[in-house]
Coordinates of C-alpha atoms in Angstrom, one line a residue:
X1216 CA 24.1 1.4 -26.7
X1217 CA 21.7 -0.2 -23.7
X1218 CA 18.8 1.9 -25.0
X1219 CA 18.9 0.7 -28.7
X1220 CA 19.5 -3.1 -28.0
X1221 CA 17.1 -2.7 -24.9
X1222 CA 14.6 -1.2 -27.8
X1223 CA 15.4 -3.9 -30.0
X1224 CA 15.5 -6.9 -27.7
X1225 CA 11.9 -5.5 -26.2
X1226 CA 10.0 -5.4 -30.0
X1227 CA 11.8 -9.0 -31.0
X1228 CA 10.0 -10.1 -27.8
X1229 CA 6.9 -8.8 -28.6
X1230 CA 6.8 -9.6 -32.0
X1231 CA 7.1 -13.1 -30.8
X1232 CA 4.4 -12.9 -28.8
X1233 CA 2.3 -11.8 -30.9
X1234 CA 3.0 -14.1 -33.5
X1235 CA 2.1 -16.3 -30.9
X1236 CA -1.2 -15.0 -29.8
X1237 CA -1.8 -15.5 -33.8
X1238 CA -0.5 -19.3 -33.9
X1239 CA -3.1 -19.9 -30.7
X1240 CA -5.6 -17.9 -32.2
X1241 CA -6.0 -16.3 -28.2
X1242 CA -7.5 -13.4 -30.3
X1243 CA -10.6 -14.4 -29.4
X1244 CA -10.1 -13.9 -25.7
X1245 CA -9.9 -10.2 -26.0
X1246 CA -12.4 -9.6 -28.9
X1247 CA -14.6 -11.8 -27.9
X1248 CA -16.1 -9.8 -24.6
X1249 CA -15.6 -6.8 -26.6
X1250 CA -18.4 -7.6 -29.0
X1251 CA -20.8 -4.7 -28.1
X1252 CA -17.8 -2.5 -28.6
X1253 CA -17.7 -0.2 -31.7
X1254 CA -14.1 -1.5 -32.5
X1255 CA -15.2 -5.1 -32.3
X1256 CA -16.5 -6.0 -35.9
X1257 CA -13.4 -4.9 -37.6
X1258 CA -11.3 -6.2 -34.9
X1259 CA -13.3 -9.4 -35.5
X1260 CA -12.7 -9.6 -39.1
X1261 CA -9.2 -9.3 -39.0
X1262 CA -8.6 -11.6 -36.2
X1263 CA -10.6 -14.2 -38.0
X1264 CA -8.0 -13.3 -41.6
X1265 CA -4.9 -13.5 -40.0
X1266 CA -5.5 -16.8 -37.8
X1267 CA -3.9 -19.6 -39.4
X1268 CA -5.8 -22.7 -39.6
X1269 CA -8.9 -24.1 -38.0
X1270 CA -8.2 -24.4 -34.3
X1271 CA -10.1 -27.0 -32.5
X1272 CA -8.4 -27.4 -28.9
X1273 CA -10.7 -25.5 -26.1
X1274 CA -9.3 -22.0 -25.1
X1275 CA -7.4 -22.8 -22.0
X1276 CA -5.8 -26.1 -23.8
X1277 CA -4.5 -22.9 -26.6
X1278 CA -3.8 -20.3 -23.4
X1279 CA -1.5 -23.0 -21.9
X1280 CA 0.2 -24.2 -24.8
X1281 CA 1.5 -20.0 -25.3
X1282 CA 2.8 -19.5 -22.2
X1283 CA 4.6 -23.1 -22.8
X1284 CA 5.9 -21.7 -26.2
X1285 CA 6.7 -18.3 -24.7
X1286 CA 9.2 -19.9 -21.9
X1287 CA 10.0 -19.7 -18.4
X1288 CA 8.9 -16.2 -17.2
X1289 CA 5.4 -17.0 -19.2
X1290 CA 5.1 -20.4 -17.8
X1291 CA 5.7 -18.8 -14.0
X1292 CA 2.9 -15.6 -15.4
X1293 CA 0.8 -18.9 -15.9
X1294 CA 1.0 -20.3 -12.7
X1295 CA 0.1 -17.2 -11.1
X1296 CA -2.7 -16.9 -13.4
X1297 CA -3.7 -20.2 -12.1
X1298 CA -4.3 -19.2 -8.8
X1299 CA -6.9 -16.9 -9.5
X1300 CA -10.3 -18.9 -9.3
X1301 CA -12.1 -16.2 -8.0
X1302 CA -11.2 -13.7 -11.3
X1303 CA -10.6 -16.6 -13.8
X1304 CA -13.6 -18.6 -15.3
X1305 CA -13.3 -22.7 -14.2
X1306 CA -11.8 -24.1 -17.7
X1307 CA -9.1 -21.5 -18.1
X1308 CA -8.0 -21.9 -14.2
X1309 CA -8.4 -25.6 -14.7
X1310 CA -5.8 -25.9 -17.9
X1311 CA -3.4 -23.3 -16.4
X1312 CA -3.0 -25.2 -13.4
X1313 CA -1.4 -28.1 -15.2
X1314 CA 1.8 -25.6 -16.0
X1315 CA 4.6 -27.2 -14.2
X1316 CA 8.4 -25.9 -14.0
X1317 CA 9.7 -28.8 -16.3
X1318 CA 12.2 -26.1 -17.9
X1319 CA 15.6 -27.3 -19.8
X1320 CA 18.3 -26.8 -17.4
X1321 CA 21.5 -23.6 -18.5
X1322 CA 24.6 -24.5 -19.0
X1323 CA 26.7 -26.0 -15.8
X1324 CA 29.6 -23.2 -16.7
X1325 CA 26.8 -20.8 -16.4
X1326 CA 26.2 -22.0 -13.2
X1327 CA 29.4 -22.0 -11.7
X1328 CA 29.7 -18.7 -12.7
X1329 CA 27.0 -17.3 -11.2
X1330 CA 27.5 -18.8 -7.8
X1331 CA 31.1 -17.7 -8.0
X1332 CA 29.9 -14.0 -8.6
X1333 CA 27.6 -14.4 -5.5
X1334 CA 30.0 -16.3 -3.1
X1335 CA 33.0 -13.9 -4.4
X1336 CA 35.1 -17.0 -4.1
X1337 CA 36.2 -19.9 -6.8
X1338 CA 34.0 -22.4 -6.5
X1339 CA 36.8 -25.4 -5.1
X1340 CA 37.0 -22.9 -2.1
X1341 CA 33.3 -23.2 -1.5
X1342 CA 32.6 -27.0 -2.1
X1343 CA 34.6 -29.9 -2.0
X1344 CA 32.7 -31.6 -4.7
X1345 CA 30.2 -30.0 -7.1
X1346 CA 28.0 -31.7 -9.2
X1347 CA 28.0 -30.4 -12.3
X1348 CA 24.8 -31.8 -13.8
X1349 CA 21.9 -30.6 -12.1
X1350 CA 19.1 -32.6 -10.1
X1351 CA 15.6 -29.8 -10.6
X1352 CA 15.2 -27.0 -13.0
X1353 CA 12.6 -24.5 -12.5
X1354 CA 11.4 -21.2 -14.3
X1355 CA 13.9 -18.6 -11.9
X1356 CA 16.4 -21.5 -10.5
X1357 CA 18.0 -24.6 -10.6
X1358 CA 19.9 -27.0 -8.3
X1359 CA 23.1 -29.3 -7.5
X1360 CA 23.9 -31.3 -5.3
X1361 CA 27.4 -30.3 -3.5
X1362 CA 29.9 -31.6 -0.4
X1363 CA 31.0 -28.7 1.9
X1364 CA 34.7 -29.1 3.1
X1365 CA 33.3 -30.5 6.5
X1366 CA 31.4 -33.7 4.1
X1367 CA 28.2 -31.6 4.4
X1368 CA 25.8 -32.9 1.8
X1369 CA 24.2 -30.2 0.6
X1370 CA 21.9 -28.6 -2.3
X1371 CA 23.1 -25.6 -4.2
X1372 CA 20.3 -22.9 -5.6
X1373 CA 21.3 -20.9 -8.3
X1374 CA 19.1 -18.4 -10.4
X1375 CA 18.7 -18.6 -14.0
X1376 CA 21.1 -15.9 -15.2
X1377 CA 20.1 -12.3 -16.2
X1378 CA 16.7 -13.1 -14.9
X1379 CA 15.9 -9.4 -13.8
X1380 CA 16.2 -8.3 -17.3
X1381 CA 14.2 -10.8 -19.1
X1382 CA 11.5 -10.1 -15.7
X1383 CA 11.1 -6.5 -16.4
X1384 CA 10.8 -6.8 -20.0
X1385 CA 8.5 -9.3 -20.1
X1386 CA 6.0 -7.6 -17.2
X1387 CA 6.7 -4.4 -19.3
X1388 CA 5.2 -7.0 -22.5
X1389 CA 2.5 -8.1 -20.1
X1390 CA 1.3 -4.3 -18.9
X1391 CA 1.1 -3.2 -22.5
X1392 CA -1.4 -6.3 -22.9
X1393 CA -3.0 -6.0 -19.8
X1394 CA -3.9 -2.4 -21.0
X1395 CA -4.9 -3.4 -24.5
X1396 CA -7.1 -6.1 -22.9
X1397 CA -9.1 -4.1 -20.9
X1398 CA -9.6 -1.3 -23.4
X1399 CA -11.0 -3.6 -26.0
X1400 CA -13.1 -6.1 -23.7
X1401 CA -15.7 -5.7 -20.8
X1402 CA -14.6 -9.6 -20.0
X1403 CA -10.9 -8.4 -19.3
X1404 CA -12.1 -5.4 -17.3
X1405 CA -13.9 -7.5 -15.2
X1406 CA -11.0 -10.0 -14.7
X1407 CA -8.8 -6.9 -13.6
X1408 CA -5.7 -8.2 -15.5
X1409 CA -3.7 -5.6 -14.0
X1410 CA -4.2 -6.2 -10.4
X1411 CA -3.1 -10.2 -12.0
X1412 CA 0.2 -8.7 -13.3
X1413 CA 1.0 -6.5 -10.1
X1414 CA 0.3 -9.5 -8.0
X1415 CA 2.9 -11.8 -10.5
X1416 CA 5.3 -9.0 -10.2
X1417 CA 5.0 -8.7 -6.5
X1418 CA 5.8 -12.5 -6.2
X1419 CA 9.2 -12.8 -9.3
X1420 CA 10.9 -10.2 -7.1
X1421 CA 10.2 -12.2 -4.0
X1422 CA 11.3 -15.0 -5.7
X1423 CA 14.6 -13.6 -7.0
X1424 CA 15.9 -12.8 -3.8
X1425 CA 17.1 -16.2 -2.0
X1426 CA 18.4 -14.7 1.1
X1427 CA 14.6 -13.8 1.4
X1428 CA 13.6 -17.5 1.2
X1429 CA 16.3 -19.1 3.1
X1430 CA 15.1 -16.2 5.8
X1431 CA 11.5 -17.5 5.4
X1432 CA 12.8 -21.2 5.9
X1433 CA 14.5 -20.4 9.0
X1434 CA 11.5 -18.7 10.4
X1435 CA 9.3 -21.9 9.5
X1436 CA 11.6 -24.1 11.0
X1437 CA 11.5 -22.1 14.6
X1438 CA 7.6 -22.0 14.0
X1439 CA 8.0 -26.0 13.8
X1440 CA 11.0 -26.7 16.3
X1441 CA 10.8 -30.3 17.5
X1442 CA 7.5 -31.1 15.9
X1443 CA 7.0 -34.3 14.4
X1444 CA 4.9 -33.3 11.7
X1445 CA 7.1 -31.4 9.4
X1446 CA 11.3 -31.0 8.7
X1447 CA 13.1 -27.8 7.5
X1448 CA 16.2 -28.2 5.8
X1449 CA 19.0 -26.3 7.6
X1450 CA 20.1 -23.0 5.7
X1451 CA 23.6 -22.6 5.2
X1452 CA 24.3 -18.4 5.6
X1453 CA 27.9 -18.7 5.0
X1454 CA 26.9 -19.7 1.8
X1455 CA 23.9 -17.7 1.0
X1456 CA 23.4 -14.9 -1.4
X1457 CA 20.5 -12.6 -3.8
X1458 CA 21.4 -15.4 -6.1
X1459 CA 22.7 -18.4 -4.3
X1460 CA 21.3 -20.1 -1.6
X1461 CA 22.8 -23.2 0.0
X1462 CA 21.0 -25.5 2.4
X1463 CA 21.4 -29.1 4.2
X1464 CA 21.2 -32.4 1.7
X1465 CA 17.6 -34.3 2.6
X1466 CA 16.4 -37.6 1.1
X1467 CA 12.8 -38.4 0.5
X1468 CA 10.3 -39.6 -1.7
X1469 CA 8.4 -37.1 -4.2
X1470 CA 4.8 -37.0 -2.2
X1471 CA 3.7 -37.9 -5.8
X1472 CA 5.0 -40.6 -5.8
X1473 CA 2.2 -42.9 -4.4
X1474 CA 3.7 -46.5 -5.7
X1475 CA 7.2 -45.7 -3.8
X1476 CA 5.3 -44.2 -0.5
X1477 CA 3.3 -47.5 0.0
X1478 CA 6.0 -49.8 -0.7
X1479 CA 8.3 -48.1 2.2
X1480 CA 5.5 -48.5 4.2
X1481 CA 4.6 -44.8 4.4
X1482 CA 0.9 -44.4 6.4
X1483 CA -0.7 -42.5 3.3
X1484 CA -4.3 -41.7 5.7
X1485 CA -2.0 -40.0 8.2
X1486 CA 0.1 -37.9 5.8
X1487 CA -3.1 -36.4 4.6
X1488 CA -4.0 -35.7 8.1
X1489 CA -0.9 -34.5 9.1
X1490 CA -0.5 -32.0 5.9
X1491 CA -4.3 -30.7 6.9
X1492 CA -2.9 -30.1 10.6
X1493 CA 0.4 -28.2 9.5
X1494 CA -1.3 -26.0 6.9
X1495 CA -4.4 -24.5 9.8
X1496 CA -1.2 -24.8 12.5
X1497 CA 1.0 -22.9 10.3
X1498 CA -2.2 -20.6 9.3
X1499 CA -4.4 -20.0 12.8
X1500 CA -1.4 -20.3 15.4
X1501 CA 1.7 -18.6 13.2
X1502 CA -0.2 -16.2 10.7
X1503 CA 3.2 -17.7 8.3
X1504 CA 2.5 -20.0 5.9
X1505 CA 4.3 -21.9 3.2
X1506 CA 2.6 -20.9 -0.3
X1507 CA 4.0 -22.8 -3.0
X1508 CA 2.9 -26.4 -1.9
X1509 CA 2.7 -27.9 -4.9
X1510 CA 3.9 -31.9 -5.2
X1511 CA 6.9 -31.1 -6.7
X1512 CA 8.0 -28.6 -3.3
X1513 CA 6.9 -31.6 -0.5
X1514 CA 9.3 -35.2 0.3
X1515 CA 8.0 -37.2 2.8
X1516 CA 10.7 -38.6 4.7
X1517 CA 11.9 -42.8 4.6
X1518 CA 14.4 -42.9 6.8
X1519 CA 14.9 -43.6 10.4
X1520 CA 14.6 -39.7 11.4
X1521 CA 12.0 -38.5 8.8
X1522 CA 10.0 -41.5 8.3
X1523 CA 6.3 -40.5 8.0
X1524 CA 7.2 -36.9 7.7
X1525 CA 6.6 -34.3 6.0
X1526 CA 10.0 -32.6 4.5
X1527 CA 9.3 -29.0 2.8
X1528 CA 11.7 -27.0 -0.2
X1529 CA 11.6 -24.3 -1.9
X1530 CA 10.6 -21.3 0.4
X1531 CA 10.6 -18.4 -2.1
X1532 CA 6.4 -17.3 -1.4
X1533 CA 5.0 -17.4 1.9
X1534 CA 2.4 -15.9 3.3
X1535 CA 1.4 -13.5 6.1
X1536 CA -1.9 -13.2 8.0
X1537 CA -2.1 -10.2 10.7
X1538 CA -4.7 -11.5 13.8
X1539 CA -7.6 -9.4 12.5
X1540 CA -7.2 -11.6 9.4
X1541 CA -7.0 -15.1 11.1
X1542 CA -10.3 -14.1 13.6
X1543 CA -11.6 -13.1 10.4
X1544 CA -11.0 -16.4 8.7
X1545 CA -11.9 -18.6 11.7
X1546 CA -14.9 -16.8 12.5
X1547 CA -16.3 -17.3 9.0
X1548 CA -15.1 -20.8 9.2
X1549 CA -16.9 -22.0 11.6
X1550 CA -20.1 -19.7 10.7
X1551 CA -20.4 -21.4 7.3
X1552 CA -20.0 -25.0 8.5
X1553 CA -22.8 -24.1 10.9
X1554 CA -24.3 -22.6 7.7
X1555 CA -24.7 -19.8 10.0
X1556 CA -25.2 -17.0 6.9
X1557 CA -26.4 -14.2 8.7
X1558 CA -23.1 -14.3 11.1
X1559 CA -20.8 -14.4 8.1
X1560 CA -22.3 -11.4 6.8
X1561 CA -21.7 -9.7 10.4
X1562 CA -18.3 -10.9 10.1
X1563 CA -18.0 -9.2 6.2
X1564 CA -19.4 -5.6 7.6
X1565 CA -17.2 -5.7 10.8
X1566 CA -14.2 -6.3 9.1
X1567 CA -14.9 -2.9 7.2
X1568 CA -14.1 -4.8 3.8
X1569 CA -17.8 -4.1 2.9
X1570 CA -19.3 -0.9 2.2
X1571 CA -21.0 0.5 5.9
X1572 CA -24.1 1.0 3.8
X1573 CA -24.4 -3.2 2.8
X1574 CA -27.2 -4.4 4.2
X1575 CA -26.8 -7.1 6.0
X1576 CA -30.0 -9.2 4.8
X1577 CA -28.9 -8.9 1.4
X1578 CA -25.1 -10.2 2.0
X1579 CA -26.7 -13.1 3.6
X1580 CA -28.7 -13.8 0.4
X1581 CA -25.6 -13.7 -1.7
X1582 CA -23.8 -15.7 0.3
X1583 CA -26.5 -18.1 1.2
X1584 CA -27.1 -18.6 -2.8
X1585 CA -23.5 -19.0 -3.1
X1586 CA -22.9 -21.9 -0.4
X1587 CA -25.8 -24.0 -0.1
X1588 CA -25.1 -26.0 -3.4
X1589 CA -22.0 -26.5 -1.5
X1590 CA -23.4 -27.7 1.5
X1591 CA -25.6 -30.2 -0.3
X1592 CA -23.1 -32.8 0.0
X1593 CA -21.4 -34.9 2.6
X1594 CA -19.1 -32.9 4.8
X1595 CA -16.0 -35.3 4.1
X1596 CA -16.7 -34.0 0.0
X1597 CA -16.6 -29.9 0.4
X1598 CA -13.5 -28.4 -0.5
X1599 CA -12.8 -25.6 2.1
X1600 CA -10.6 -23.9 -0.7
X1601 CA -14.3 -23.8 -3.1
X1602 CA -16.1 -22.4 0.2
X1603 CA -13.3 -19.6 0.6
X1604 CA -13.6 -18.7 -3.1
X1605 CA -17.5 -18.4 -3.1
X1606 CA -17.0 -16.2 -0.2
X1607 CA -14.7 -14.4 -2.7
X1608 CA -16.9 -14.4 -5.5
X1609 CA -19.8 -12.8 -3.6
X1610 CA -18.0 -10.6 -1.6
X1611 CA -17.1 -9.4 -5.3
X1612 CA -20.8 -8.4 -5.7
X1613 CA -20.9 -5.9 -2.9
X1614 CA -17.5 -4.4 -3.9
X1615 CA -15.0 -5.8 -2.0
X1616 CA -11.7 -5.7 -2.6
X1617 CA -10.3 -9.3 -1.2
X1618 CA -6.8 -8.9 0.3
X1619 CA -4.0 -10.4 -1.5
X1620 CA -3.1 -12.5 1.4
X1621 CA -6.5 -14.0 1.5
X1622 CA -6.4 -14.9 -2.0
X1623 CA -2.8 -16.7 -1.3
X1624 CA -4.4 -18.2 1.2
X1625 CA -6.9 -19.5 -0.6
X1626 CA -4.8 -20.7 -3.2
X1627 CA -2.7 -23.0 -1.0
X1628 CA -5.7 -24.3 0.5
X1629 CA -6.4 -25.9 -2.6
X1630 CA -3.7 -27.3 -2.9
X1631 CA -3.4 -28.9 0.2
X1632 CA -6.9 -30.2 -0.2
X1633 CA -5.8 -31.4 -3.8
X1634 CA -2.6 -33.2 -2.0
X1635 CA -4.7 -34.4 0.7
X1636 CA -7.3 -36.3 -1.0
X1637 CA -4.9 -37.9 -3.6
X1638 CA -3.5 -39.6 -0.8
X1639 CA -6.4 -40.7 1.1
X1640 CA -9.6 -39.9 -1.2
X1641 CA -12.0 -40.3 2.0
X1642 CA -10.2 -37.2 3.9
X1643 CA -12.6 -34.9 6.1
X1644 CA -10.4 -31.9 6.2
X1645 CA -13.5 -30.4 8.8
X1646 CA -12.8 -33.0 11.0
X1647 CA -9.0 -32.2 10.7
X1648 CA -9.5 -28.6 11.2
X1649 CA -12.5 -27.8 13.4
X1650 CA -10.9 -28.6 16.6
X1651 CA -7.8 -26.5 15.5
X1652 CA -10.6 -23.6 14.4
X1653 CA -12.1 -23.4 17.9
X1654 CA -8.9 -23.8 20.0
X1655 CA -7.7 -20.5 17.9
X1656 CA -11.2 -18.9 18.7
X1657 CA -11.0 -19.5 22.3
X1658 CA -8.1 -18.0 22.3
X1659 CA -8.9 -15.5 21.2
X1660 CA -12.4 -14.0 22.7
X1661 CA -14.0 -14.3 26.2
X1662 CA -11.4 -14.7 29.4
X1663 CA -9.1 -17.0 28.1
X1664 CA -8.3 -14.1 25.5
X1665 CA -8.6 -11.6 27.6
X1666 CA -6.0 -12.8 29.9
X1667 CA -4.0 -13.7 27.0
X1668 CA -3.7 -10.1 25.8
X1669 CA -3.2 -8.8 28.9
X1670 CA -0.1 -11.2 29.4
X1671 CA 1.4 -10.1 25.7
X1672 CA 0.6 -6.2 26.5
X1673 CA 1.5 -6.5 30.5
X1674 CA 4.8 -5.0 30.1
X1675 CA 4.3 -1.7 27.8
X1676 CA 1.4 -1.3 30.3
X1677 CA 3.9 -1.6 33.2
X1678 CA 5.2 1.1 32.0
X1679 CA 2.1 3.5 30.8
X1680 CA 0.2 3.1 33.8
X1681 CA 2.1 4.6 36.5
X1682 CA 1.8 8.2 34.0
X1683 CA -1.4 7.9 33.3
X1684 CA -2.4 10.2 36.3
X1685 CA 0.3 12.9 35.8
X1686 CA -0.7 13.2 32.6
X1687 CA -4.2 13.8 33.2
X1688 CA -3.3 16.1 35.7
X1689 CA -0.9 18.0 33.1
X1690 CA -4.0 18.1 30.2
X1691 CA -6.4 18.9 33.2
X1692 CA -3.7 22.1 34.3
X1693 CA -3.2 23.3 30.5
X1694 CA -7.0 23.7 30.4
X1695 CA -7.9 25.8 33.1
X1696 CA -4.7 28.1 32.1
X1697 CA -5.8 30.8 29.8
X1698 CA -7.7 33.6 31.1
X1699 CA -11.6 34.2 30.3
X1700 CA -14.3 36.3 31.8
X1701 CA -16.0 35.8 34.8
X1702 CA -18.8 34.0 33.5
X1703 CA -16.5 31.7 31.7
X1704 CA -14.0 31.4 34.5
X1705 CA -17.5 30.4 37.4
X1706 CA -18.2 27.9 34.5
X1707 CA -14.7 26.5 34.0
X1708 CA -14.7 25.7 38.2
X1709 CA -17.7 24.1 37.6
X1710 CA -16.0 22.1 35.2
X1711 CA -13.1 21.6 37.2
X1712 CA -14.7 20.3 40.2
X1713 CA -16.4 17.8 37.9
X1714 CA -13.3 16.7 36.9
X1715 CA -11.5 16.6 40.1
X1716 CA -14.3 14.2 41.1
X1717 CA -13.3 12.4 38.1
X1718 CA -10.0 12.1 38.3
X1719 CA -10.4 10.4 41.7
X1720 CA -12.4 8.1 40.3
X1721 CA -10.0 7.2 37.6
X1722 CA -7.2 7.4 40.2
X1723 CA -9.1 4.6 41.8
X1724 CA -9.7 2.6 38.8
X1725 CA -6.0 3.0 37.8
X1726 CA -4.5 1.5 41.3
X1727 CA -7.3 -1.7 40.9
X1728 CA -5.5 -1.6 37.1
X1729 CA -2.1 -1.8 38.3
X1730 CA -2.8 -4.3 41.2
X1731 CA -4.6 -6.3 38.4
X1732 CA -1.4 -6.2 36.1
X1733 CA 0.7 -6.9 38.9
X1734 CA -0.8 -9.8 39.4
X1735 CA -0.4 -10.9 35.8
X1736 CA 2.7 -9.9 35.2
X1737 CA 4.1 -12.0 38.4
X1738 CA 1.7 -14.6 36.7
X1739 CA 3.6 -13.8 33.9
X1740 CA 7.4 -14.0 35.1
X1741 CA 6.3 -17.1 37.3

């Protein structure tokens, strides 16, 4: 019976949607770049028939309004979309980025239901009080507030349910576009729609699994032990499941809420500073970021032990940056506030991201022609999120596929910069960041970097060195074994004598080695 209703359920679905594509007259989107096509004059002309009406709003005010009508999953797809800056043109990115999760709640019964499925338990055995009505509904989850037996305040996350289903459906929906797309239009090509829905898919999964994010909270929260600048709620793992997740009550003020801030005497100039600091901290010292810092995911504390503080929910994306990609990212950094253009194309080639054939002279061009409208400007005005997606965008030109955790990356940068600047509009975020920039690089390169690999390596090297000459030795042995002519044999002892001189030179260099290591490693353990 599951493959009939499934068949059923999946063409009511996309009948809808396309019956909303009509009513938003989005048409146009795909026929539109496909006008050099042969297909495109009839597909024109019947577009233009079955549209109903004259529609006047701009196309990203109609794209919105869809994914609105379409519900949660669409809403979420437009979120994602959002992100996108360096595939999306401006207007479309612009209007999807005003998509919030202001989805109707499901029913409370539903609710208990589902967290009495994942806890295996009834739900009076779990909480002492639940509240039934809840306090945030989003597109995969909502949340209650809830009293442990022990008078714990805490907040209950439950996902929507049957929310795997409606996912695969709907990204089943969205690859049958995705496909239609590009075969009709050049325009959708380009924008790689595709690469858009694997990325969105990538990201619902994540999001569906809350043991994964209370896993990420906890490993922001070590990242930030006793730091001043930013509170992690405490995850409750008694209590956590795939589709529950329970964590420690906080209090706080909304950070959009401006009005509220300054009347509790929150010091809005050093919020902005502070948020600036945790991002590059979290980014150039822990390669583990929170990426979902939209206003509705930040509180800033009012009380006694948070006041002034940064307090930070929902955990479900985060982002990962290996050390190749934070030298990267510093490096260029600090190259384009220098306007230093030639470097960052060294930087592009020697991360291998560009073609070895690029020539060098002509990134710089690119890049140079990209940035310097930029640069035009007082430093306190450039957005380091717009620099990071011109770098994008001409990268593009040279074939270079950007890494996904760049483009995260790039997306919460905006935001932060967005947050920042609504709460002081004067914010230099290079001010902020430069000094956290070149405390990473020095780290990093000449001796200080040096001696901080060797302290992070020192003990698997404790281990390889004192081998290194029997195995020489061994591969030296299993050379001169096999029998050969004389000729070959007189020029094999040639050989061999040229190594043993060799070898006693590298026995040499490996006892300076391990007295070296020695040294750091008691450094090290002292």
């Amino acid at each position: 019976m599951n493959g009939p209703i499934s068949w059923f359920s999946s063409t009511r679905r996309l009948i809808r949607i396309l019956w909303t594509v009509r009513r938003f007259g989005l048409d146009e989107l795909v026929v539109s770049g496909a006008a050099s096509s042969s297909r495109s004059p009839w597909l024109l002309r019947m577009t233009r028939w079955l549209r109903m009406g004259t529609i006047r709003e701009p196309r990203g005010v109609r794209l919105r309004m869809a994914f609105e009508s379409l519900g949660p999953i669409f809403v979420k797809f437009g979120q994602v979309l959002s992100t996108r800056r360096d595939l999306l043109p401006p207007d479309i990115a612009n209007e999807l980025a005003l998509l919030q999760d202001r989805v109707p709640p499901f029913p409370a019964d539903q609710a208990v239901a589902e967290i009495e499925r994942g806890l295996e338990m009834r739900l009076e055995q779990a909480f002492a009080e639940f509240g039934r009505e809840p306090i945030a509904s989003a597109s995969i989850a909502q949340v209650h507030r809830a009293r442990l037996h022990d008078g714990t305040q805490v907040a209950v996350k439950v996902l929507r349910p049957g929310m795997l289903d409606v996912i695969e459906d709907d990204l089943s929906l969205l690859r049958t576009g995705a496909t239609l797309a590009m075969r009709l239009s050049a325009d959708a090509r380009r924008l790689r729609p595709m690469e858009v829905v694997d990325e969105f898919d990538h990201y619902l999964h994540d999001e569906l699994d809350l043991v994964r994010e209370a896993a990420n909270a906890n490993q922001l929260k070590r990242n930030f032990e006793g730091s001043t600048l930013l509170r992690i709620p405490q995850m409750y793992w008694d209590y956590c499941r795939r589709n529950v997740l329970v964590m420690e009550w906080v209090e706080g003020i909304p950070i959009g809420q401006l009005d509220r801030m300054r009347a509790a005497g929150i010091d809005l100039e050093k919020l902005s500073r502070d948020g600036v600091e945790i991002f590059f901290t979290q980014v150039f010292r822990d390669g583990f970021f929170h990426a979902d810092m939209h206003p509705g995911n930040i509180l800033v504390g009012n009380g006694p032990d948070d006041f002034n503080r940064y307090i930070a929910l929902d955990f479900g994306i985060v982002g990962t940056l290996s050390d190749h990609d934070k030298r990267y990212l510093a490096q260029n950094f600090l190259a384009f506030f220098k306007r230093d253009y030639r470097r960052v194309a060294e930087l592009h080639i020697e991360s291998g991201w560009v073609p070895p054939n690029t020539r060098a002279e002509e990134l710089e061009g690119a890049v140079r022609a990209c940035c310097e409208p930029v640069f035009d400007r007082p430093l306190r005005e450039i957005s380091l999120g717009i620099v990071l997606m011109r770098l994008f965008q001409a990268s593009r030109r040279f074939n270079v596929e950007i890494q996904p955790q760049l483009v995260l990356l790039q997306k919460t940068l905006l935001n932060i910069e967005g947050l920042g600047r609504e709460l002081n509009p004067d914010l230099d975020l290079w001010v902020t960041a430069q000094p956290i920039l070149e405390v990473f690089i020095k780290q990093q390169v000449g001796w200080q970097g040096f001696d901080n690999k060797v302290r992070q390596e020192a003990p698997r090297w404790a281990q390889l060195v004192p081998e290194l000459p029997r195995l020489l030795h061994a591969a030296l042995k299993a050379q001169a074994e096999p029998a050969m002519d004389p000729a070959h044999k007189r020029l094999l002892e040639h050989i061999e004598r040229g190594q043993r001189r060799t070898l006693r030179w590298l026995q040499v260099g490996v006892v300076l080695l391990a007295v070296i290591l020695a040294l750091q490693i008691w450094r090290y353990l002292n």
